[in-house]
Short mmCIF file of C-alpha atoms in Angstrom, two decimals:
data_model
loop_
_atom_site.label_atom_id
_atom_site.label_comp_id
_atom_site.label_asym_id
_atom_site.label_seq_id
_atom_site.Cartn_x
_atom_site.Cartn_y
_atom_site.Cartn_z
CA MET A 1 -0.41 -0.24 -0.11
CA LYS A 2 1.62 3.60 -0.64
CA ARG A 3 2.03 5.49 1.89
CA LYS A 4 -0.29 8.38 0.84
CA ASN A 5 -3.17 6.00 0.74
CA PHE A 6 -2.07 4.50 4.43
CA ILE A 7 -2.36 8.13 5.63
CA THR A 8 -5.71 8.62 4.12
CA LEU A 9 -6.82 5.56 6.00
CA VAL A 10 -4.90 6.56 9.55
CA TRP A 11 -7.20 10.22 9.10
CA VAL A 12 -10.34 8.40 8.47
CA SER A 13 -10.17 6.00 11.12
CA LEU A 14 -10.26 8.80 13.46
CA ALA A 15 -12.34 10.62 12.38
CA VAL A 16 -14.98 7.86 12.34
CA SER A 17 -13.41 7.12 15.42
CA MET A 18 -14.08 10.59 17.28
CA LEU A 19 -18.08 10.35 15.18
CA PHE A 20 -18.94 7.13 17.13
CA PHE A 21 -16.80 7.89 20.80
CA PHE A 22 -19.03 11.14 20.97
CA ALA A 23 -22.20 10.27 19.11
CA PHE A 24 -22.74 6.95 19.99
CA THR A 25 -20.68 6.07 23.32
CA SER A 26 -22.62 6.23 26.39
CA GLU A 27 -19.42 6.33 28.56
CA LYS A 28 -17.01 8.10 27.48
CA ASN A 29 -13.94 7.71 29.21
CA MET A 30 -10.05 6.99 28.10
CA GLU A 31 -10.55 3.41 27.98
CA ASN A 32 -13.61 3.54 26.00
CA PHE A 33 -12.02 6.08 23.17
CA LEU A 34 -8.61 3.35 23.14
CA TYR A 35 -11.58 1.18 22.14
CA THR A 36 -13.00 3.21 19.64
CA ILE A 37 -10.04 4.04 18.11
CA LEU A 38 -8.80 0.11 17.54
CA ILE A 39 -11.93 -0.72 16.28
CA SER A 40 -11.99 2.05 13.29
CA PHE A 41 -8.59 1.19 12.98
CA VAL A 42 -9.31 -2.40 12.69
CA TYR A 43 -12.30 -1.66 10.00
CA SER A 44 -10.29 1.08 8.10
CA VAL A 45 -7.42 -0.66 7.66
CA ILE A 46 -8.38 -4.55 6.56
CA LEU A 47 -11.78 -3.11 4.42
CA GLY A 48 -9.57 0.30 3.23
CA GLY A 49 -6.60 -1.83 3.14
CA GLY A 50 -7.48 -5.13 1.48
CA ASN A 51 -10.20 -3.22 -1.44
CA GLY A 52 -6.72 -0.60 -2.57
CA LEU A 53 -5.08 -4.06 -2.82
CA LEU A 54 -7.99 -5.12 -4.73
CA ASN A 55 -8.16 -2.17 -7.08
CA ASN A 56 -4.49 -2.52 -7.74
CA PHE A 57 -4.14 -5.93 -8.96
CA LEU A 58 -7.27 -5.41 -11.15
CA ASN A 59 -5.61 -2.20 -12.26
CA LYS A 60 -2.46 -4.58 -13.63
CA GLN A 61 -3.92 -7.65 -14.84
CA VAL A 62 -6.95 -6.05 -16.32
CA PRO A 63 -6.69 -2.73 -17.10
CA TRP A 64 -10.00 0.09 -17.17
CA SER A 65 -8.66 1.04 -20.49
CA GLU A 66 -7.81 -1.65 -22.07
CA ALA A 67 -10.59 -4.07 -21.04
CA THR A 68 -13.60 -1.61 -19.82
CA ASN A 69 -16.58 -4.19 -19.48
CA LYS A 70 -14.53 -6.86 -18.73
CA ARG A 71 -13.33 -4.92 -15.81
CA ALA A 72 -16.06 -3.86 -14.45
CA VAL A 73 -17.78 -7.14 -14.26
CA LEU A 74 -14.66 -8.91 -12.57
CA SER A 75 -14.76 -5.79 -10.21
CA ILE A 76 -18.85 -5.91 -9.29
CA ILE A 77 -17.87 -10.05 -8.99
CA SER A 78 -14.66 -9.37 -6.70
CA ILE A 79 -15.86 -6.22 -4.58
CA ILE A 80 -18.68 -8.78 -3.77
CA ILE A 81 -16.70 -11.30 -2.40
CA LEU A 82 -13.95 -9.76 -0.77
CA ASN A 83 -15.72 -7.56 1.11
CA PHE A 84 -18.12 -10.70 2.15
CA ILE A 85 -15.26 -11.90 4.07
CA LEU A 86 -13.95 -9.08 5.30
CA VAL A 87 -16.21 -7.50 6.22
CA TYR A 88 -17.46 -11.76 8.53
CA PHE A 89 -13.55 -11.55 9.51
CA CYS A 90 -13.62 -7.55 10.69
CA ASN A 91 -16.71 -8.26 12.29
CA TYR A 92 -15.59 -11.37 13.89
CA ILE A 93 -12.00 -9.60 15.39
CA ASN A 94 -14.37 -7.04 17.28
CA PHE A 95 -17.75 -8.78 18.65
CA VAL A 96 -15.55 -11.82 19.71
CA LEU A 97 -11.55 -10.92 19.62
CA ILE A 98 -11.54 -7.09 21.21
CA GLN A 99 -15.20 -6.87 23.22
CA ARG A 100 -15.42 -10.24 24.37
CA ALA A 101 -19.48 -9.65 23.37
CA ALA A 102 -19.90 -13.84 22.07
CA THR A 103 -17.96 -16.85 21.70
CA THR A 104 -17.14 -18.36 17.61
CA GLU A 105 -20.51 -19.84 18.40
CA GLN A 106 -22.31 -17.70 19.13
CA PHE A 107 -20.98 -15.31 16.46
CA PHE A 108 -21.41 -18.01 13.20
CA SER A 109 -24.87 -19.15 14.72
CA GLY A 110 -26.58 -16.35 13.29
CA LYS A 111 -26.54 -13.84 16.31
CA TYR A 112 -24.63 -10.98 14.58
CA ASN A 113 -26.55 -12.23 10.81
CA TYR A 114 -28.20 -8.64 11.31
CA ILE A 115 -24.84 -6.62 12.15
CA ASN A 116 -23.39 -8.47 9.08
CA TRP A 117 -25.55 -7.73 6.51
CA PHE A 118 -25.72 -4.21 7.35
CA THR A 119 -22.03 -4.40 7.14
CA ILE A 120 -21.40 -5.92 4.14
CA ASN A 121 -24.21 -3.13 2.02
CA VAL A 122 -21.94 -0.35 3.99
CA ALA A 123 -18.90 -1.50 2.62
CA LEU A 124 -20.22 -2.61 -0.91
CA LEU A 125 -21.16 1.25 -1.29
CA ILE A 126 -18.03 2.80 0.51
CA SER A 127 -16.12 0.47 -1.85
CA ALA A 128 -18.65 1.12 -4.68
CA PHE A 129 -17.11 4.52 -4.36
CA LEU A 130 -13.60 3.86 -4.38
CA HIS A 131 -13.42 1.02 -7.57
CA ALA A 132 -15.34 4.64 -9.72
CA LYS A 133 -12.56 7.12 -7.93
CA GLY A 134 -9.75 5.03 -9.74
CA PHE A 135 -11.82 4.20 -12.55
CA MET A 136 -12.48 7.96 -13.57
CA GLU A 137 -8.84 8.72 -12.06
CA GLU A 138 -7.30 5.63 -14.61
CA LEU A 139 -9.12 7.37 -17.31
CA LYS A 140 -7.84 10.82 -16.79
CA LYS A 141 -4.45 9.37 -16.87
CA THR A 142 -4.78 6.94 -19.69
CA SER A 143 -6.90 9.86 -22.05
CA LYS A 144 -3.53 12.23 -21.11
CA LYS A 145 -1.17 9.08 -22.46
CA GLU A 146 -2.82 8.44 -25.45
CA VAL A 147 -2.69 12.28 -25.75
CA VAL A 148 0.79 12.69 -25.65
CA GLU A 149 1.48 9.24 -27.65
CA GLN A 150 -0.85 11.01 -30.44
CA LYS A 151 1.56 14.34 -30.95
CA LEU A 152 4.93 12.27 -30.54
CA ILE A 153 3.65 10.07 -33.45
CA ALA A 154 1.93 12.49 -34.93
CA LYS A 155 5.32 15.36 -34.71
CA SER A 156 7.40 11.93 -36.15
CA ALA A 157 5.27 11.31 -38.92
CA ASN A 158 5.46 15.05 -39.33
CA ALA A 159 9.28 15.30 -39.45
CA GLN A 160 9.46 12.19 -41.79
CA PHE A 161 7.19 13.48 -44.29
CA GLU A 162 8.43 16.54 -44.46
CA SER A 163 12.27 14.43 -44.46
CA LEU A 164 10.44 12.76 -47.51
CA LYS A 165 9.55 15.75 -49.39
CA ASN A 166 12.48 17.81 -49.33
CA GLN A 167 13.96 15.03 -50.80
CA LEU A 168 12.15 15.80 -54.25
CA ASP A 169 13.17 19.36 -54.51
CA PRO A 170 16.83 18.28 -55.94
CA HIS A 171 15.76 15.26 -57.09
CA PHE A 172 14.24 16.67 -59.86
CA LEU A 173 16.70 19.54 -60.28
CA PHE A 174 19.68 16.92 -60.38
CA ASN A 175 18.05 14.64 -62.78
CA SER A 176 16.75 17.56 -65.06
CA LEU A 177 19.48 18.98 -65.56
CA ASN A 178 21.18 15.75 -66.17
CA VAL A 179 18.63 15.65 -69.24
CA LEU A 180 19.86 19.09 -70.47
CA SER A 181 23.52 19.08 -70.52
CA SER A 182 22.65 15.63 -72.64
CA LEU A 183 20.55 17.66 -74.81
CA ILE A 184 23.27 20.20 -75.12
CA ASP A 185 25.26 18.45 -77.39
CA GLU A 186 22.78 16.24 -79.40
CA ASN A 187 20.39 18.84 -79.89
CA PRO A 188 21.06 22.41 -78.43
CA LYS A 189 17.58 24.05 -80.28
CA GLN A 190 15.39 21.07 -78.02
CA ALA A 191 17.66 22.11 -74.89
CA GLN A 192 16.49 26.09 -75.27
CA LYS A 193 12.94 24.17 -75.59
CA PHE A 194 13.53 22.01 -73.02
CA THR A 195 15.04 24.38 -70.81
CA ALA A 196 12.08 27.11 -71.31
CA SER A 197 9.56 24.13 -70.09
CA MET A 198 11.75 23.38 -67.46
CA SER A 199 10.83 26.40 -65.56
CA LYS A 200 7.50 25.96 -66.09
CA ILE A 201 7.42 22.62 -64.74
CA TYR A 202 9.74 23.53 -61.85
CA ARG A 203 7.45 26.12 -61.15
CA TYR A 204 4.22 23.24 -60.30
CA VAL A 205 7.25 21.04 -57.90
CA LEU A 206 7.62 24.27 -55.84
CA GLU A 207 4.38 25.26 -55.05
CA GLN A 208 3.02 21.47 -54.69
CA LYS A 209 6.26 19.58 -53.00
CA ASP A 210 4.90 21.15 -49.54
CA LYS A 211 1.65 19.52 -50.01
CA GLU A 212 0.67 16.19 -48.36
CA LEU A 213 -2.01 15.51 -51.47
CA VAL A 214 -3.23 17.06 -54.83
CA THR A 215 -5.80 15.61 -57.11
CA VAL A 216 -5.16 13.08 -59.61
CA GLU A 217 -6.59 16.03 -62.31
CA ASP A 218 -3.38 18.10 -61.11
CA GLU A 219 -0.92 15.34 -61.07
CA ILE A 220 -1.50 13.98 -64.57
CA GLU A 221 -1.63 17.30 -66.09
CA PHE A 222 1.91 17.98 -65.13
CA ALA A 223 2.62 14.41 -65.99
CA LYS A 224 1.43 15.59 -69.61
CA THR A 225 3.47 18.63 -69.60
CA TYR A 226 6.11 16.35 -68.38
CA CYS A 227 6.24 13.82 -71.00
CA GLU A 228 6.28 16.28 -73.40
CA LEU A 229 10.05 17.33 -72.13
CA LEU A 230 11.07 13.69 -72.01
CA LYS A 231 9.35 12.97 -76.00
CA THR A 232 11.62 16.55 -76.49
CA ARG A 233 14.64 14.04 -76.00
CA PHE A 234 13.30 10.98 -76.94
CA GLU A 235 10.66 11.76 -79.95
CA ASP A 236 9.45 8.52 -81.00
CA SER A 237 11.70 6.58 -79.48
CA VAL A 238 9.14 7.49 -76.19
CA ASP A 239 5.64 6.73 -76.45
CA PHE A 240 2.62 8.12 -73.51
CA ILE A 241 -0.59 6.67 -73.17
CA PHE A 242 -3.13 8.30 -71.55
CA ASP A 243 -6.12 6.58 -69.87
CA VAL A 244 -7.51 7.90 -67.14
CA GLN A 245 -11.07 7.87 -65.69
CA THR A 246 -12.74 11.05 -65.31
CA GLU A 247 -14.51 9.77 -62.11
CA ASP A 248 -11.31 9.69 -60.54
CA TYR A 249 -10.40 13.49 -61.15
CA LYS A 250 -11.12 14.29 -58.10
CA ARG A 251 -9.44 12.10 -56.07
CA TYR A 252 -6.33 12.22 -54.39
CA VAL A 253 -2.38 10.88 -54.57
CA VAL A 254 0.97 12.33 -53.55
CA PRO A 255 2.53 15.22 -55.28
CA LEU A 256 5.09 14.31 -58.04
CA SER A 257 4.40 10.67 -58.08
CA LEU A 258 3.89 9.93 -61.64
CA GLN A 259 6.86 11.98 -62.80
CA LEU A 260 9.03 10.27 -60.19
CA LEU A 261 7.51 6.98 -61.20
CA LEU A 262 8.24 7.90 -65.42
CA GLU A 263 11.81 8.85 -64.61
CA ASN A 264 12.36 5.54 -63.28
CA CYS A 265 10.41 4.15 -66.74
CA ILE A 266 13.26 5.90 -68.85
CA LYS A 267 16.17 5.26 -66.23
CA HIS A 268 16.17 1.51 -66.21
CA ASN A 269 14.73 1.03 -69.74
CA PHE A 270 16.13 1.00 -73.32
CA ALA A 271 13.77 3.71 -76.01
CA THR A 272 14.80 3.56 -79.33
CA PHE A 273 12.91 4.28 -82.82
CA SER A 274 13.10 0.45 -83.73
CA LYS A 275 12.73 -0.94 -80.02
CA PRO A 276 10.37 2.49 -78.37
CA LEU A 277 9.09 2.31 -74.72
CA MET A 278 5.40 2.07 -74.06
CA ILE A 279 4.43 3.97 -71.49
CA ARG A 280 0.61 3.95 -69.32
CA ILE A 281 -0.68 5.69 -67.27
CA PHE A 282 -4.35 4.76 -66.33
CA SER A 283 -7.38 3.85 -63.95
CA GLU A 284 -7.69 0.42 -62.17
CA ASN A 285 -9.65 -0.65 -58.87
CA ASN A 286 -9.69 2.55 -57.05
CA THR A 287 -5.64 3.07 -57.99
CA LEU A 288 -3.37 5.44 -60.77
CA CYS A 289 -1.18 2.60 -62.25
CA ILE A 290 1.79 3.25 -64.41
CA GLU A 291 2.68 0.70 -66.94
CA ASN A 292 6.36 0.22 -69.59
CA ASN A 293 6.90 -2.72 -71.21
CA LEU A 294 10.13 -4.26 -70.04
CA GLN A 295 13.62 -3.09 -71.47
CA VAL A 296 15.66 -3.44 -69.03
CA ARG A 297 18.81 -1.00 -69.97
CA GLU A 298 22.40 -2.07 -68.17
CA GLN A 299 23.22 0.15 -65.42
CA MET A 300 26.35 1.89 -65.48
CA LYS A 301 26.23 2.84 -61.01
CA GLU A 302 23.74 1.36 -58.96
CA SER A 303 20.78 3.37 -58.51
CA ALA A 304 19.76 5.50 -55.27
CA GLY A 305 16.59 4.58 -54.72
CA ILE A 306 15.22 7.51 -54.42
CA GLY A 307 12.09 8.02 -57.01
CA LEU A 308 9.69 4.19 -55.79
CA ALA A 309 11.29 4.10 -52.03
CA ASN A 310 10.53 7.56 -51.79
CA ILE A 311 6.35 7.32 -52.89
CA VAL A 312 6.09 4.15 -50.84
CA GLN A 313 7.32 5.38 -47.49
CA ARG A 314 4.67 8.52 -47.88
CA TYR A 315 2.14 6.83 -49.20
CA SER A 316 2.60 4.69 -45.69
CA LEU A 317 2.44 7.95 -43.58
CA LEU A 318 -0.99 9.20 -45.34
CA THR A 319 -2.48 5.94 -45.85
CA LYS A 320 -2.81 2.19 -44.84
CA ARG A 321 -3.62 1.15 -48.22
CA ASN A 322 0.20 -0.36 -49.95
CA VAL A 323 1.15 0.80 -53.21
CA PHE A 324 1.52 -2.44 -54.88
CA ILE A 325 4.56 -3.07 -57.81
CA GLU A 326 4.35 -5.62 -60.29
CA LYS A 327 7.01 -7.02 -62.32
CA SER A 328 6.55 -9.72 -65.74
CA GLU A 329 8.83 -10.98 -68.48
CA ASP A 330 6.89 -8.51 -70.66
CA TYR A 331 5.76 -5.89 -68.54
CA PHE A 332 6.74 -3.39 -64.56
CA LYS A 333 3.65 -2.05 -62.87
CA VAL A 334 3.21 0.68 -60.09
CA LYS A 335 -0.24 0.49 -59.28
CA LEU A 336 -0.82 4.09 -56.17
CA PRO A 337 -3.39 4.11 -53.88
CA VAL A 338 -5.82 6.68 -55.13
CA LEU A 339 -7.52 8.38 -51.89
CA SER A 340 -11.06 9.87 -51.13
CA GLY A 341 -10.26 12.31 -49.52
CA LYS A 342 -7.59 14.59 -47.64
CA HIS A 343 -7.77 12.46 -43.84
CA ASN A 344 -4.56 11.16 -43.36
CA ILE A 345 -2.45 10.19 -39.74
CA PHE A 346 -1.93 13.73 -38.58
CA SER A 347 -4.19 16.15 -39.74
CA VAL A 348 -7.73 16.73 -39.35
CA LYS A 349 -10.52 18.84 -41.29
CA PRO A 350 -11.69 21.87 -38.45
CA GLU A 351 -14.87 20.45 -39.08
CA ASP A 352 -13.72 17.19 -38.14
CA GLU A 353 -12.20 18.29 -35.28
CA ASP A 354 -15.33 20.00 -34.10
CA GLU A 355 -17.09 16.85 -34.55
CA TYR A 356 -14.74 14.97 -32.65
CA TYR A 357 -14.73 17.47 -29.84
CA GLU A 358 -17.93 16.95 -29.38
CA ARG A 359 -18.21 13.95 -29.88
CA ALA A 360 -15.86 13.59 -26.88
CA ARG A 361 -17.31 16.79 -25.04
CA LYS A 362 -20.71 14.36 -24.85
CA ARG A 363 -18.86 10.71 -23.40
CA VAL A 364 -17.35 12.81 -21.15
CA LYS A 365 -20.69 14.57 -19.67
CA GLU A 366 -22.11 11.13 -19.72
CA LEU A 367 -19.44 9.62 -17.67
CA LYS A 368 -19.40 12.34 -15.21
CA SER A 369 -23.14 12.45 -15.37
CA PHE A 370 -23.04 9.10 -13.83
CA TYR A 371 -20.19 8.55 -11.48
CA SER A 372 -21.68 11.51 -9.91
CA ASN A 373 -25.16 10.15 -9.42
CA LEU A 374 -23.04 6.44 -7.95
CA ILE A 375 -20.79 9.22 -5.66
CA SER A 376 -24.27 10.73 -4.70
CA TYR A 377 -25.49 7.22 -4.10
CA CYS A 378 -23.01 5.61 -2.11
CA VAL A 379 -22.88 9.30 0.30
CA ILE A 380 -26.37 9.74 0.87
CA ILE A 381 -27.90 5.84 1.05
CA PRO A 382 -25.17 5.04 4.43
CA PHE A 383 -27.04 8.65 6.20
CA LEU A 384 -30.47 7.52 5.36
CA ILE A 385 -29.62 3.92 6.63
CA ILE A 386 -27.81 5.40 10.27
CA ILE A 387 -30.96 7.59 10.89
CA ASN A 388 -33.24 5.19 10.14
CA LEU A 389 -31.96 2.62 12.09
CA ILE A 390 -31.54 5.76 14.92
CA THR A 391 -35.15 7.11 15.12
CA SER A 392 -37.23 3.56 13.80
CA PRO A 393 -35.00 0.65 14.15
CA LYS A 394 -38.06 -1.08 13.85
CA SER A 395 -39.50 0.14 10.51
CA LEU A 396 -37.01 -0.30 7.38
CA TRP A 397 -37.49 2.22 5.24
CA PHE A 398 -34.28 3.01 4.20
CA TYR A 399 -35.02 -0.37 1.59
CA PHE A 400 -37.34 1.99 -0.44
CA PRO A 401 -34.90 5.04 -1.68
CA MET A 402 -31.89 2.19 -2.00
CA LEU A 403 -33.28 0.25 -4.19
CA GLY A 404 -34.91 2.59 -6.43
CA TRP A 405 -32.18 5.42 -6.52
CA GLY A 406 -29.90 1.46 -7.02
CA ILE A 407 -32.11 0.23 -10.35
CA GLY A 408 -32.05 3.85 -11.13
CA ILE A 409 -28.14 3.59 -11.25
CA ILE A 410 -27.94 0.23 -12.61
CA SER A 411 -30.47 1.56 -16.01
CA HIS A 412 -28.19 4.70 -16.41
CA ALA A 413 -25.01 2.21 -15.89
CA PHE A 414 -26.65 0.34 -19.41
CA ARG A 415 -27.13 3.88 -21.60
CA VAL A 416 -23.40 4.85 -20.43
CA PHE A 417 -21.51 1.77 -21.09
CA GLY A 418 -23.16 0.87 -24.14
CA ILE A 419 -25.31 -2.39 -22.50
CA GLY A 420 -28.55 -0.75 -23.12
CA GLU A 421 -30.65 -0.17 -26.25
CA ASN A 422 -27.90 2.48 -28.17
CA TRP A 423 -25.76 -1.36 -28.23
CA LYS A 424 -26.84 -2.09 -32.22
CA GLU A 425 -25.95 1.76 -32.92
CA LYS A 426 -22.46 0.96 -31.50
CA LYS A 427 -21.90 -2.29 -32.93
CA ILE A 428 -22.78 -0.79 -36.79
CA GLN A 429 -20.60 2.31 -35.89
CA GLU A 430 -17.41 -0.06 -34.89
CA ILE A 431 -18.35 -1.78 -38.57
CA MET A 432 -18.61 1.23 -40.80
CA ASN A 433 -14.91 2.44 -38.70
CA LYS A 434 -13.36 -1.29 -39.42
CA GLN A 435 -14.81 -0.66 -43.22
CA LYS A 436 -12.96 2.98 -43.57
CA ASN A 437 -10.30 1.92 -42.32
CA ARG A 438 -10.16 -0.47 -45.34
CA LYS A 439 -9.93 1.97 -47.48
#
């Protein structure tokens, strides 16, 4: 038991002993005062310590954050069994060993059943309050931990994404200058035309490289312009076919992905007038594909591997869908996932953020309402029981508010934790979320 919790138990024991000594003890002397403190310590330490150890054990084995419903069931069953045993043990120590008001045979004969039953109910109410308090502390701790973890993940993903995007600028410039250098020797007039077109394309690169996603339409238009540059150099040795469905134009891909893949096609394949390189860009099963006939050229030096690896890594940060690569003896194909919207793992639309905040606020309000109700029950009902037993012990009217309010709390718990009528809605939402993650 933690030192803080032990000190709390000590103060509670002293407060309870003072209350019983001055309010319910007829002979106020030192001996009775010490007996009251001793008995109070027995109940507080055994019941409080036992429930505290139980709560700590359950927190380690079945945390609230990982299995809330399972933990709730286990808590209810375990606190009933534990408090039943601990109350009998405390009452035995009190009446048989300390006060010596009964023998062991008398204690278990049924004479103290009413006292045992009453003490068990009070212990259960207090225990329920303590476990509810533990749940709220665990929920608060878990929420803070999740927020910190998500912030760290977002920062790490953003840093990685920025690093990948920064590769694009020098990579494009280096490859374009290589093409320009070749054209200066082969065809100076074409080199001038290439330089003018390259400035237009490079402006697009600078505009798009800081974006996480761009529309398929923008990427296709840029790819067509870039293909014109390639045609300037290779003329009829390279042919391009665009066959992208119109309905995909408003969807999204990572920026400069087609340009990098076109570079790969040219870089890794030879193209001649007699054996032209055929490059086709088309839609297929919710993907944007780029396919070329395989005419592998011998590499003078090992490739840096920036192009395709860059695309794969950027997609992995934005979606769970994968970039697929198909290779056969005749062709090489890369399939880029086409995304339906600009949602990703580290950016949220303002309207989505407002919606998520409103849901979270509503959920916290529901939990707060339930536990306020439960805590009020645990505090007020014991007072009503004490008042009833003091004023009219023969007429036990406290059953009515205890049972009525208790049924209300159970119904409230069903609504809050999804055990009641809204379980269908929650199940539908769960299925919808799974389907959304597959996209």
